[in-house]
Short mmCIF file of C-alpha atoms in Angstrom, two decimals:
data_model
loop_
_atom_site.label_atom_id
_atom_site.label_comp_id
_atom_site.label_asym_id
_atom_site.label_seq_id
_atom_site.Cartn_x
_atom_site.Cartn_y
_atom_site.Cartn_z
CA MET A 1 63.65 -27.87 78.52
CA GLN A 2 61.55 -28.90 81.80
CA THR A 3 62.46 -25.91 83.64
CA GLY A 4 60.92 -23.91 80.78
CA THR A 5 57.71 -25.28 80.99
CA ASN A 6 57.60 -25.46 84.81
CA ARG A 7 58.25 -21.58 84.70
CA LYS A 8 55.33 -20.69 82.03
CA LYS A 9 53.08 -22.67 84.25
CA ILE A 10 54.17 -20.59 87.14
CA LYS A 11 53.72 -17.26 85.46
CA PHE A 12 50.15 -18.18 84.55
CA LYS A 13 49.36 -18.83 88.26
CA THR A 14 50.74 -15.15 89.68
CA GLY A 15 48.39 -13.50 86.96
CA TRP A 16 45.67 -14.87 88.98
CA ILE A 17 46.92 -14.23 92.39
CA GLY A 18 46.02 -10.71 92.21
CA PRO A 19 42.59 -10.40 91.43
CA LEU A 20 42.29 -13.33 93.65
CA LEU A 21 43.91 -12.08 96.91
CA THR A 22 41.67 -8.85 96.03
CA ALA A 23 38.69 -10.82 95.73
CA GLY A 24 39.73 -12.20 99.18
CA CYS A 25 40.17 -8.90 100.54
CA VAL A 26 36.97 -7.87 99.56
CA LEU A 27 35.03 -10.41 100.71
CA LEU A 28 36.41 -10.33 104.31
CA ALA A 29 35.59 -6.40 104.31
CA MET A 30 32.01 -7.52 103.57
CA THR A 31 32.09 -10.55 106.05
CA TRP A 32 33.83 -7.81 108.86
CA PHE A 33 30.89 -5.35 108.07
CA SER A 34 28.14 -8.05 108.34
CA ASN A 35 29.49 -9.28 111.42
CA ALA A 36 29.27 -5.47 112.65
CA LEU A 37 25.97 -5.27 111.36
CA ALA A 38 24.71 -8.72 113.31
CA ARG A 39 25.79 -7.19 116.99
CA THR A 40 22.80 -5.34 117.31
CA GLY A 41 21.90 -4.10 120.84
CA THR A 42 18.79 -4.40 123.10
CA ALA A 43 16.15 -1.97 123.74
CA PRO A 44 17.04 0.17 126.72
CA LEU A 45 15.12 -0.91 129.54
CA SER A 46 12.38 1.59 131.31
CA THR A 47 13.48 3.90 133.96
CA TRP A 48 11.91 6.50 135.74
CA PHE A 49 13.19 8.78 132.72
CA VAL A 50 10.81 7.94 129.51
CA GLN A 51 12.76 9.37 126.42
CA MET A 52 9.49 10.49 124.51
CA ASP A 53 10.97 10.28 121.16
CA GLN A 54 11.62 6.60 121.46
CA TYR A 55 8.57 6.00 123.38
CA ALA A 56 6.53 7.85 120.32
CA GLY A 57 7.68 4.93 117.93
CA ALA A 58 7.31 2.33 120.34
CA ALA A 59 4.18 -0.40 120.70
CA HIS A 60 2.53 1.90 123.36
CA GLY A 61 3.66 4.96 122.01
CA THR A 62 -0.30 5.84 121.61
CA LEU A 63 -0.82 5.68 125.12
CA LYS A 64 -0.99 8.55 127.99
CA CYS A 65 0.92 8.34 130.52
CA GLU A 66 -2.13 8.75 133.12
CA GLU A 67 -3.69 5.31 131.44
CA CYS A 68 -1.02 3.00 132.47
CA HIS A 69 0.26 4.87 136.12
CA GLY A 70 -3.18 6.21 136.98
CA PRO A 71 -3.93 10.09 137.27
CA MET A 72 -1.00 11.58 139.32
CA THR A 73 -3.00 13.89 141.37
CA GLY A 74 -5.70 11.59 142.10
CA ASN A 75 -3.87 9.50 144.90
CA SER A 76 -1.96 12.12 147.42
CA LYS A 77 1.03 10.92 145.62
CA SER A 78 3.43 13.86 144.58
CA HIS A 79 5.86 14.62 141.75
CA PRO A 80 9.57 14.58 142.68
CA ASP A 81 10.62 18.15 142.75
CA PRO A 82 12.38 19.03 139.22
CA GLU A 83 14.06 22.21 141.13
CA ALA A 84 15.28 19.81 143.82
CA VAL A 85 19.40 19.60 143.70
CA ASP A 86 19.27 15.59 143.74
CA PHE A 87 16.32 15.34 141.73
CA LEU A 88 18.50 13.29 138.76
CA LYS A 89 19.84 11.27 141.20
CA THR A 90 16.37 9.94 142.66
CA GLN A 91 16.63 6.57 142.61
CA THR A 92 14.65 4.85 140.01
CA LYS A 93 12.69 1.98 141.09
CA ARG A 94 9.93 0.09 139.81
CA ASN A 95 7.11 0.01 142.04
CA PHE A 96 4.62 0.05 138.91
CA ASP A 97 1.56 -2.75 139.37
CA TYR A 98 1.73 -4.95 136.40
CA LYS A 99 -2.11 -6.14 136.82
CA SER A 100 -2.93 -3.60 134.83
CA CYS A 101 -1.32 -4.84 132.10
CA LYS A 102 -4.58 -7.26 131.90
CA LYS A 103 -6.36 -3.97 131.38
CA CYS A 104 -5.35 -5.00 127.21
CA HIS A 105 -3.57 -7.96 127.19
CA LYS A 106 -5.97 -10.09 128.81
CA SER A 107 -4.83 -13.85 127.78
CA ALA A 108 -1.35 -12.96 127.92
CA HIS A 109 -1.68 -12.05 131.53
CA GLU A 110 -4.24 -15.42 131.86
CA ARG A 111 -1.42 -17.46 130.41
CA PHE A 112 1.30 -16.00 132.77
CA GLN A 113 -0.90 -16.54 135.69
CA LYS A 114 -1.04 -20.28 135.27
CA GLY A 115 2.67 -20.65 133.97
CA GLU A 116 5.74 -21.48 136.45
CA HIS A 117 7.42 -17.79 136.53
CA ALA A 118 4.08 -16.61 138.44
CA THR A 119 3.73 -19.82 140.41
CA ALA A 120 7.74 -19.14 141.58
CA ALA A 121 7.31 -15.29 141.78
CA VAL A 122 4.04 -16.03 144.16
CA LYS A 123 6.50 -18.14 146.53
CA GLN A 124 9.56 -16.72 146.55
CA ARG A 125 7.99 -13.02 147.59
CA ALA A 126 6.09 -15.14 150.66
CA ASP A 127 9.37 -16.59 151.58
CA GLY A 128 11.42 -13.82 151.08
CA LYS A 129 14.04 -15.48 148.85
CA PRO A 130 14.77 -14.71 145.57
CA SER A 131 16.73 -17.37 143.73
CA LYS A 132 20.29 -16.67 142.51
CA THR A 133 18.87 -14.68 139.55
CA GLY A 134 16.67 -12.23 141.86
CA PHE A 135 12.77 -12.77 142.26
CA ALA A 136 10.99 -14.54 139.64
CA PRO A 137 9.96 -12.13 136.31
CA THR A 138 6.91 -10.31 136.22
CA CYS A 139 5.61 -8.44 132.84
CA GLY A 140 8.35 -5.62 133.04
CA ASP A 141 11.24 -7.57 133.54
CA CYS A 142 11.14 -8.82 130.49
CA HIS A 143 9.09 -6.31 128.67
CA SER A 144 10.18 -3.03 127.80
CA ALA A 145 6.93 -1.03 128.51
CA HIS A 146 8.27 2.23 127.01
CA TYR A 147 10.28 1.02 124.30
CA SER A 148 8.91 -2.38 123.29
CA LYS A 149 8.16 -2.23 119.42
CA SER A 150 5.44 -3.50 117.73
CA HIS A 151 5.27 -5.37 113.65
CA ARG A 152 8.83 -7.05 113.97
CA THR A 153 9.50 -10.27 112.65
CA LYS A 154 9.59 -13.21 114.13
CA ALA A 155 13.29 -13.74 113.65
CA VAL A 156 14.00 -10.43 115.49
CA ILE A 157 11.42 -10.95 118.22
CA GLY A 158 13.41 -14.68 118.84
CA LYS A 159 16.94 -12.87 118.87
CA GLU A 160 15.75 -10.20 121.44
CA MET A 161 13.98 -13.10 123.22
CA THR A 162 17.15 -15.04 123.50
CA GLN A 163 19.19 -12.48 125.17
CA THR A 164 16.15 -11.60 127.42
CA CYS A 165 15.61 -15.33 128.79
CA GLY A 166 19.35 -15.83 128.99
CA ALA A 167 20.00 -13.06 130.82
CA CYS A 168 18.70 -15.40 133.70
CA HIS A 169 18.77 -18.61 131.62
CA GLY A 170 22.50 -18.44 130.71
CA ASP A 171 23.20 -22.13 130.47
CA GLN A 172 20.15 -22.79 128.82
CA LYS A 173 20.54 -20.30 126.22
CA GLU A 174 24.10 -21.11 125.43
CA SER A 175 22.86 -25.22 125.29
CA TYR A 176 20.05 -23.46 122.63
CA LEU A 177 22.60 -21.53 120.46
CA ALA A 178 24.41 -24.84 120.22
CA ASN A 179 21.82 -26.74 119.31
CA TYR A 180 20.15 -26.74 115.54
CA HIS A 181 17.11 -25.18 116.42
CA GLY A 182 19.28 -22.01 117.86
CA LYS A 183 21.41 -22.04 115.29
CA THR A 184 19.01 -21.92 112.35
CA ALA A 185 16.34 -20.00 114.44
CA VAL A 186 18.66 -17.41 115.92
CA ASN A 187 22.00 -16.77 114.32
CA LEU A 188 20.29 -17.51 110.26
CA GLY A 189 17.44 -15.77 111.03
CA TYR A 190 15.08 -19.21 110.17
CA GLU A 191 11.88 -18.42 111.35
CA LYS A 192 10.32 -22.07 110.68
CA ALA A 193 12.41 -23.11 113.88
CA ALA A 194 11.67 -22.87 117.35
CA PHE A 195 12.49 -20.23 119.55
CA CYS A 196 12.46 -20.19 123.40
CA THR A 197 8.62 -19.44 123.46
CA ASP A 198 8.04 -22.15 120.45
CA CYS A 199 8.87 -25.18 122.92
CA HIS A 200 8.56 -23.55 126.45
CA GLY A 201 5.23 -21.29 125.68
CA ALA A 202 4.83 -17.75 125.63
CA HIS A 203 3.87 -16.29 129.28
CA THR A 204 3.24 -19.82 130.30
CA THR A 205 7.13 -20.94 130.39
CA ILE A 206 6.99 -24.13 131.37
CA SER A 207 10.36 -26.39 132.39
CA LEU A 208 9.54 -29.10 129.79
CA LYS A 209 10.90 -31.86 132.17
CA ASP A 210 7.43 -34.29 131.84
CA GLN A 211 7.82 -36.82 128.81
CA GLU A 212 4.24 -35.77 127.61
CA VAL A 213 4.08 -32.12 127.82
CA VAL A 214 7.80 -32.56 125.95
CA LEU A 215 6.24 -34.44 123.42
CA ASN A 216 3.26 -31.83 123.14
CA ALA A 217 5.77 -29.32 122.52
CA CYS A 218 7.67 -31.15 119.92
CA LYS A 219 4.01 -31.92 118.17
CA ARG A 220 3.78 -28.31 116.97
CA CYS A 221 6.44 -28.66 114.73
CA HIS A 222 6.97 -32.75 114.36
CA SER A 223 3.28 -33.89 114.00
CA ASP A 224 4.58 -37.43 113.70
CA ALA A 225 6.45 -37.56 116.67
CA THR A 226 6.72 -40.39 119.01
CA PRO A 227 7.46 -40.17 122.93
CA GLU A 228 10.95 -41.34 122.18
CA PHE A 229 11.19 -38.71 119.72
CA ALA A 230 10.67 -36.21 123.15
CA ASN A 231 13.85 -37.66 124.43
CA ILE A 232 15.99 -36.29 121.86
CA ILE A 233 18.25 -33.55 124.12
CA ILE A 234 17.84 -30.39 123.13
CA HIS A 235 19.77 -28.53 125.95
CA ASP A 236 22.83 -30.45 125.44
CA SER A 237 24.55 -29.29 128.82
CA THR A 238 25.34 -30.82 131.86
CA LYS A 239 25.25 -27.85 134.12
CA ASN A 240 21.86 -28.04 135.16
CA PRO A 241 21.44 -31.98 135.42
CA ASP A 242 18.47 -31.39 138.29
CA LEU A 243 16.36 -29.65 135.57
CA LYS A 244 16.54 -32.92 132.90
CA ASN A 245 14.60 -36.34 133.43
CA ASP A 246 16.37 -39.45 134.19
CA ILE A 247 16.03 -40.72 130.88
CA LYS A 248 17.70 -37.49 129.47
CA ARG A 249 20.16 -37.50 131.86
CA SER A 250 21.23 -41.29 131.57
CA GLY A 251 21.12 -40.70 127.73
CA LEU A 252 23.27 -37.43 127.82
CA LYS A 253 25.80 -39.72 129.59
CA TRP A 254 26.12 -41.73 126.56
CA VAL A 255 26.18 -38.84 124.20
CA HIS A 256 29.30 -36.91 125.64
CA ILE A 257 30.71 -40.37 126.01
CA MET A 258 30.51 -41.17 122.38
CA ALA A 259 31.26 -37.43 121.30
CA ALA A 260 34.70 -38.19 123.63
CA LEU A 261 35.25 -41.09 122.05
CA SER A 262 34.57 -39.61 118.22
CA LEU A 263 37.12 -36.50 119.21
CA THR A 264 40.10 -38.95 120.62
CA PHE A 265 39.74 -40.93 117.17
CA VAL A 266 39.79 -37.84 115.09
CA VAL A 267 42.62 -36.58 116.69
CA LEU A 268 44.54 -40.23 116.60
CA VAL A 269 44.04 -40.31 113.21
CA LEU A 270 44.66 -37.23 111.93
CA THR A 271 48.15 -37.29 113.87
CA PHE A 272 49.01 -40.41 112.70
CA PHE A 273 48.82 -38.97 108.92
CA TYR A 274 49.73 -35.78 108.96
CA MET A 275 53.34 -37.18 110.81
CA HIS A 276 53.38 -39.61 107.82
CA THR A 277 52.58 -37.32 105.50
CA GLY A 278 54.69 -34.30 106.61
CA LEU A 279 57.64 -36.66 106.72
CA MET A 280 57.25 -38.18 103.96
CA ILE A 281 57.25 -34.83 101.79
CA LEU A 282 60.46 -33.99 103.87
CA ARG A 283 61.98 -37.07 102.76
CA LYS A 284 61.21 -36.90 98.82
CA LEU A 285 62.57 -33.12 99.13
CA HIS A 286 65.68 -34.12 100.60
CA GLU A 287 65.80 -37.02 98.03
CA LYS A 288 65.51 -34.52 95.25
CA LEU A 289 67.76 -31.50 96.37
CA ARG A 290 70.64 -34.38 96.73
CA ARG A 291 69.84 -35.31 93.09
CA HIS A 292 70.38 -31.28 91.88
CA LYS A 293 73.77 -31.33 93.69
CA MET B 1 46.89 -50.84 78.79
CA MET B 2 47.04 -48.32 75.54
CA LYS B 3 50.40 -46.78 74.94
CA THR B 4 49.70 -43.27 73.58
CA ASN B 5 52.24 -40.65 72.41
CA GLN B 6 51.34 -37.29 73.26
CA ASN B 7 53.69 -34.40 72.87
CA SER B 8 56.90 -36.76 72.29
CA LYS B 9 56.22 -37.57 76.32
CA GLU B 10 55.05 -41.10 76.75
CA THR B 11 51.86 -41.76 78.61
CA TYR B 12 50.44 -44.55 79.83
CA GLN B 13 46.55 -44.67 80.29
CA ARG B 14 45.77 -44.79 84.11
CA PHE B 15 42.05 -44.05 84.71
CA HIS B 16 38.86 -45.05 83.05
CA VAL B 17 36.90 -42.09 81.77
CA LEU B 18 34.27 -43.32 84.38
CA HIS B 19 36.47 -42.91 87.07
CA ARG B 20 37.79 -39.64 86.48
CA ILE B 21 33.74 -38.26 86.12
CA LEU B 22 33.21 -39.59 89.38
CA HIS B 23 36.09 -38.03 90.60
CA ILE B 24 35.03 -34.70 89.56
CA VAL B 25 31.43 -35.33 90.92
CA ILE B 26 33.10 -35.96 94.31
CA ILE B 27 35.13 -32.93 94.41
CA PHE B 28 32.13 -30.90 93.38
CA ASN B 29 29.89 -32.13 95.92
CA PHE B 30 32.36 -32.72 98.91
CA THR B 31 33.30 -29.48 98.63
CA LEU B 32 29.80 -28.03 98.76
CA LEU B 33 28.86 -30.26 101.56
CA ALA B 34 32.00 -29.32 103.77
CA ILE B 35 30.87 -25.43 102.85
CA THR B 36 27.06 -25.70 103.47
CA GLY B 37 27.74 -27.76 106.48
CA PHE B 38 30.63 -25.85 108.17
CA LEU B 39 28.39 -22.59 107.63
CA LEU B 40 25.28 -24.04 109.36
CA HIS B 41 27.82 -25.49 112.39
CA PHE B 42 29.74 -22.44 112.69
CA SER B 43 26.07 -20.01 112.28
CA GLY B 44 27.39 -17.67 115.31
CA PHE B 45 30.00 -15.93 113.16
CA GLY B 46 29.11 -12.88 111.04
CA TRP B 47 31.33 -14.07 108.20
CA ALA B 48 29.13 -17.29 108.33
CA ARG B 49 26.16 -15.35 108.35
CA PHE B 50 27.16 -13.45 105.58
CA LEU B 51 28.09 -16.47 103.58
CA VAL B 52 24.85 -18.45 103.97
CA SER B 53 22.52 -15.33 103.05
CA ILE B 54 23.86 -15.14 100.01
CA MET B 55 23.46 -18.59 99.48
CA GLY B 56 19.55 -17.67 100.30
CA GLY B 57 19.17 -18.36 104.15
CA ALA B 58 19.49 -21.59 106.63
CA ALA B 59 16.81 -23.60 104.58
CA ALA B 60 18.86 -23.14 101.12
CA ALA B 61 21.80 -23.54 102.46
CA GLY B 62 20.33 -26.86 104.30
CA TRP B 63 18.51 -28.10 101.14
CA LEU B 64 21.94 -27.65 98.90
CA HIS B 65 23.50 -29.68 102.13
CA ARG B 66 20.78 -32.60 101.35
CA PHE B 67 20.82 -32.54 97.20
CA CYS B 68 25.02 -32.52 97.64
CA ALA B 69 24.43 -35.08 100.37
CA ILE B 70 22.16 -37.62 97.38
CA PHE B 71 24.12 -36.70 94.78
CA LEU B 72 27.20 -37.65 95.97
CA TYR B 73 25.81 -41.11 97.43
CA CYS B 74 24.14 -41.60 93.39
CA GLY B 75 28.05 -41.28 92.53
CA ILE B 76 28.78 -44.08 94.77
CA LEU B 77 25.76 -46.13 93.46
CA VAL B 78 27.09 -45.47 90.19
CA HIS B 79 30.73 -47.13 90.93
CA LEU B 80 28.94 -49.99 93.05
CA SER B 81 27.02 -51.02 89.86
CA TRP B 82 30.01 -50.14 87.70
CA LEU B 83 32.08 -53.22 89.77
CA PHE B 84 29.55 -55.29 89.58
CA TYR B 85 29.56 -54.52 85.71
CA TYR B 86 33.43 -55.28 85.92
CA LYS B 87 32.68 -58.96 87.57
CA PHE B 88 29.80 -59.87 86.27
CA ALA B 89 29.56 -58.43 82.59
CA LEU B 90 33.38 -58.07 81.60
CA LYS B 91 34.23 -61.32 83.67
CA LYS B 92 37.25 -59.55 85.43
CA LYS B 93 38.91 -60.45 88.60
CA LEU B 94 37.97 -57.73 91.24
CA SER B 95 40.79 -59.26 93.63
CA GLY B 96 44.80 -59.59 92.53
CA PRO B 97 47.15 -56.84 92.72
CA ASP B 98 45.76 -54.48 90.70
CA SER B 99 43.02 -54.20 93.18
CA MET B 100 41.86 -51.74 95.51
CA LEU B 101 41.34 -54.71 98.25
CA PRO B 102 43.78 -54.27 101.36
CA LYS B 103 46.95 -57.07 101.63
CA LYS B 104 49.30 -58.22 103.52
CA LYS B 105 51.79 -56.31 101.48
CA ASP B 106 50.36 -52.72 102.22
CA ILE B 107 51.19 -53.34 105.80
CA LYS B 108 54.60 -54.34 104.65
CA ASP B 109 54.44 -50.99 102.74
CA LEU B 110 54.00 -48.68 105.30
CA TYR B 111 56.33 -50.33 107.65
CA GLN B 112 59.08 -50.35 104.61
CA ASN B 113 57.88 -46.58 103.52
CA LEU B 114 58.55 -45.64 107.28
CA ARG B 115 61.87 -47.06 107.26
CA TYR B 116 62.73 -45.56 104.12
CA VAL B 117 61.70 -41.86 105.81
CA PHE B 118 64.46 -42.47 108.46
CA ASN B 119 66.96 -43.62 105.70
CA LYS B 120 66.57 -47.07 106.50
CA GLY B 121 65.83 -48.95 103.33
CA THR B 122 64.65 -48.36 99.88
CA PRO B 123 60.97 -47.55 99.34
CA PRO B 124 58.35 -50.33 98.71
CA LEU B 125 57.27 -50.99 94.89
CA PHE B 126 54.09 -49.80 95.18
CA ASP B 127 51.56 -51.90 92.85
CA ARG B 128 48.92 -50.03 90.83
CA PHE B 129 47.27 -48.44 94.31
CA SER B 130 49.95 -47.40 97.29
CA TYR B 131 48.83 -47.94 100.84
CA LEU B 132 47.41 -44.69 101.11
CA GLN B 133 45.43 -44.16 97.72
CA LYS B 134 43.69 -47.40 98.87
CA PHE B 135 42.91 -46.15 102.57
CA ASP B 136 41.98 -42.80 100.88
CA TYR B 137 39.13 -45.18 98.47
CA TRP B 138 38.00 -47.49 101.30
CA SER B 139 37.87 -43.73 104.05
CA GLU B 140 35.69 -42.10 101.26
CA LEU B 141 33.78 -45.45 100.47
CA LEU B 142 32.63 -46.50 103.86
CA GLY B 143 32.92 -43.12 105.56
CA MET B 144 30.26 -42.30 102.95
CA GLN B 145 27.98 -44.85 104.50
CA SER B 146 28.38 -43.72 108.12
CA MET B 147 28.11 -39.91 107.16
CA GLY B 148 25.06 -41.06 105.34
CA ILE B 149 23.26 -42.91 108.15
CA THR B 150 24.00 -39.99 110.69
CA GLY B 151 22.67 -37.55 108.57
CA LEU B 152 19.61 -39.46 107.47
CA MET B 153 19.32 -39.92 111.55
CA MET B 154 19.23 -36.05 111.32
CA TRP B 155 17.01 -35.38 108.38
CA PHE B 156 14.11 -37.97 110.07
CA PRO B 157 14.59 -38.04 113.40
CA GLU B 158 10.77 -38.85 113.30
CA PHE B 159 11.62 -42.06 111.53
CA PHE B 160 14.66 -43.15 113.23
CA THR B 161 13.22 -42.61 117.01
CA ARG B 162 10.90 -45.09 116.04
CA ILE B 163 13.86 -47.34 115.86
CA PHE B 164 16.49 -45.87 118.26
CA PRO B 165 16.40 -44.11 121.33
CA GLY B 166 16.32 -40.33 121.14
CA TYR B 167 19.48 -39.47 122.08
CA PHE B 168 20.87 -41.48 119.24
CA ILE B 169 20.25 -38.17 117.24
CA ASN B 170 22.31 -36.30 119.29
CA ILE B 171 25.11 -39.16 119.16
CA ALA B 172 24.78 -38.78 115.05
CA GLY B 173 25.38 -35.01 115.17
CA TYR B 174 28.28 -35.22 117.20
CA PHE B 175 29.36 -38.29 115.00
CA HIS B 176 28.26 -35.91 112.06
CA PHE B 177 30.22 -33.67 112.76
CA TYR B 178 33.36 -34.92 113.68
CA GLU B 179 33.85 -37.19 110.81
CA ALA B 180 32.94 -34.17 108.65
CA VAL B 181 36.23 -32.89 110.06
CA LEU B 182 38.44 -35.31 109.78
CA ALA B 183 37.10 -36.04 106.18
CA VAL B 184 38.15 -31.87 105.54
CA MET B 185 41.43 -32.16 107.76
CA TYR B 186 42.65 -35.55 105.83
CA ILE B 187 41.71 -34.59 102.56
CA GLY B 188 42.43 -31.29 102.84
CA VAL B 189 46.09 -31.85 104.18
CA VAL B 190 46.71 -35.46 103.61
CA HIS B 191 45.37 -36.20 99.96
CA MET B 192 46.32 -33.16 98.50
CA SER B 193 50.27 -33.38 100.26
CA ASP B 194 50.08 -36.59 99.08
CA THR B 195 49.06 -36.18 95.13
CA HIS B 196 50.26 -32.53 94.53
CA LEU B 197 53.19 -31.89 96.61
CA HIS B 198 55.53 -34.14 95.37
CA PRO B 199 58.56 -32.74 94.47
CA ASP B 200 58.25 -34.12 91.19
CA ILE B 201 54.61 -33.80 90.47
CA PHE B 202 53.96 -30.27 91.66
CA PRO B 203 52.33 -28.00 91.16
CA MET B 204 49.20 -29.73 90.29
CA GLU B 205 48.91 -33.92 89.52
CA LYS B 206 46.64 -34.39 86.47
CA SER B 207 46.70 -38.00 86.01
CA ILE B 208 42.87 -38.02 87.31
CA PHE B 209 41.28 -35.19 85.35
CA THR B 210 43.27 -36.63 82.19
CA GLY B 211 43.54 -40.25 82.67
CA LYS B 212 47.11 -40.54 81.86
CA ILE B 213 49.97 -40.78 83.59
CA GLU B 214 53.49 -40.32 82.09
CA LYS B 215 56.18 -43.22 81.89
CA GLU B 216 58.80 -41.14 84.24
CA ARG B 217 55.88 -41.36 86.83
CA PHE B 218 54.35 -44.56 86.30
CA MET B 219 57.69 -46.79 86.46
CA GLU B 220 58.62 -44.35 89.56
CA ASP B 221 55.28 -44.42 91.72
CA HIS B 222 53.95 -47.86 90.67
CA PRO B 223 56.77 -50.22 89.53
CA GLY B 224 54.99 -53.33 90.83
CA GLU B 225 52.10 -52.71 87.89
CA TRP B 226 54.85 -51.26 85.48
CA GLU B 227 56.98 -54.54 85.75
CA ARG B 228 53.81 -56.86 85.63
CA GLN B 229 52.79 -54.68 82.42
CA GLN B 230 56.69 -55.08 80.71
CA MET B 231 56.06 -59.06 81.30
CA ILE B 232 52.83 -59.14 79.60
CA ARG B 233 53.87 -57.09 76.54
CA THR B 234 57.04 -58.98 76.54
CA ASN B 235 55.09 -62.15 76.37
CA GLN B 236 52.63 -60.85 73.53
CA THR B 237 55.32 -59.98 71.20
CA ASP B 238 57.33 -63.59 72.13
CA GLN B 239 54.04 -64.93 70.85
#
């Protein structure tokens, strides 16, 4: 009698398995598709050979070459001979003077001059010693003069910015993307969350080590922030300890100790109860099968 | 306890309607909290991004998370006020064998149960709540407090950094995440298996939804309470 009711129940259940599996597959397919969409490539960097179709659609597309590069014939420079055998093998090197960006982008250039990238660049060029990732960047290392598009959303710019800054500051990119700011801003396209330049400043690119400077950066969004608020660790990584101030370094140590402790606790509790449950089910199944003999 | 007849199977009332409603409130909010929370945490994956976009973006998922947290905590407050009502208005005892309070017997039961697993004895005679059910209850009640505090710390970091040093917010983030992992992996495996995977109960234990328990299950799973009720019943018939 009891088996009869059980079978009826199971029949009712199997009726739903088909549609549920189909729905699951459709959802999986859609998520796969969205995953593929999410991987957008970055714009190609400027080289000698400008792709005019892309250039025409970019922010500088209305400018004529000579407006930035100067007259070709004016200063005794000669254009490489297109008929030459090794023409396409010519080394594409960038010996463009970015000071001419200043003509239009005055405030950006001023901010850049005040910033840490410019100071580092001057010092490195004078010493002739580049850092691990090369000489400190000027305009063209971050911006593509020929292909950068205008009128893009903050989220799109921010996403690209994370890649651009991350090319040299890889650890910082990683720790930013592990933080709530990076997750919501870059991964989920939430425009109210902070991207790189929202804290470090566009073009000034300051390293936020001094507590007062940090607090100013925090206050752009968190208007009620107190000095202690500035000690919340955003780049939660032990990879570059000398880039952090003393308070954050000692805080970071405790953060990781507590994280390790809580992970241990989780593993211990789960191990005990999983073993308990698994054994108990086996025992009860055993009992039931023995009864049926 | 009322004895009711339903489809010729003898059933007994086990759960008050308020507790059944609160359990559904917990299921609903716990599931949504887990989904929205883990989607925000694992937002680096495309599928998470897609599901968050269905919910209406990061802000909407975040607010849904906060809403469910408040809803769930309201459920806990209702439960606590019910405890006060039970004790002071109904004048009933909160302690005793039927209560949720942990006792020495629970440790003994655990030991006896582990012996039983290895065929070294008989299963323990549970009262109204087994030690695992008590652990479920207390981990929920106390776990929600710490989830609430760490969650509030991340919700209002400006306020909490007036009291605590800044790195406490980072610690709160780790605690919140690991406790969420623990809660989901505990409820999803231990609580589910303990209730539904018993060979005589599978596929589903319905007593928390219907409030009723069959006589057979009552005698087998809660023999302590069953014995006491039989004694009360015989005493009543004697008088």
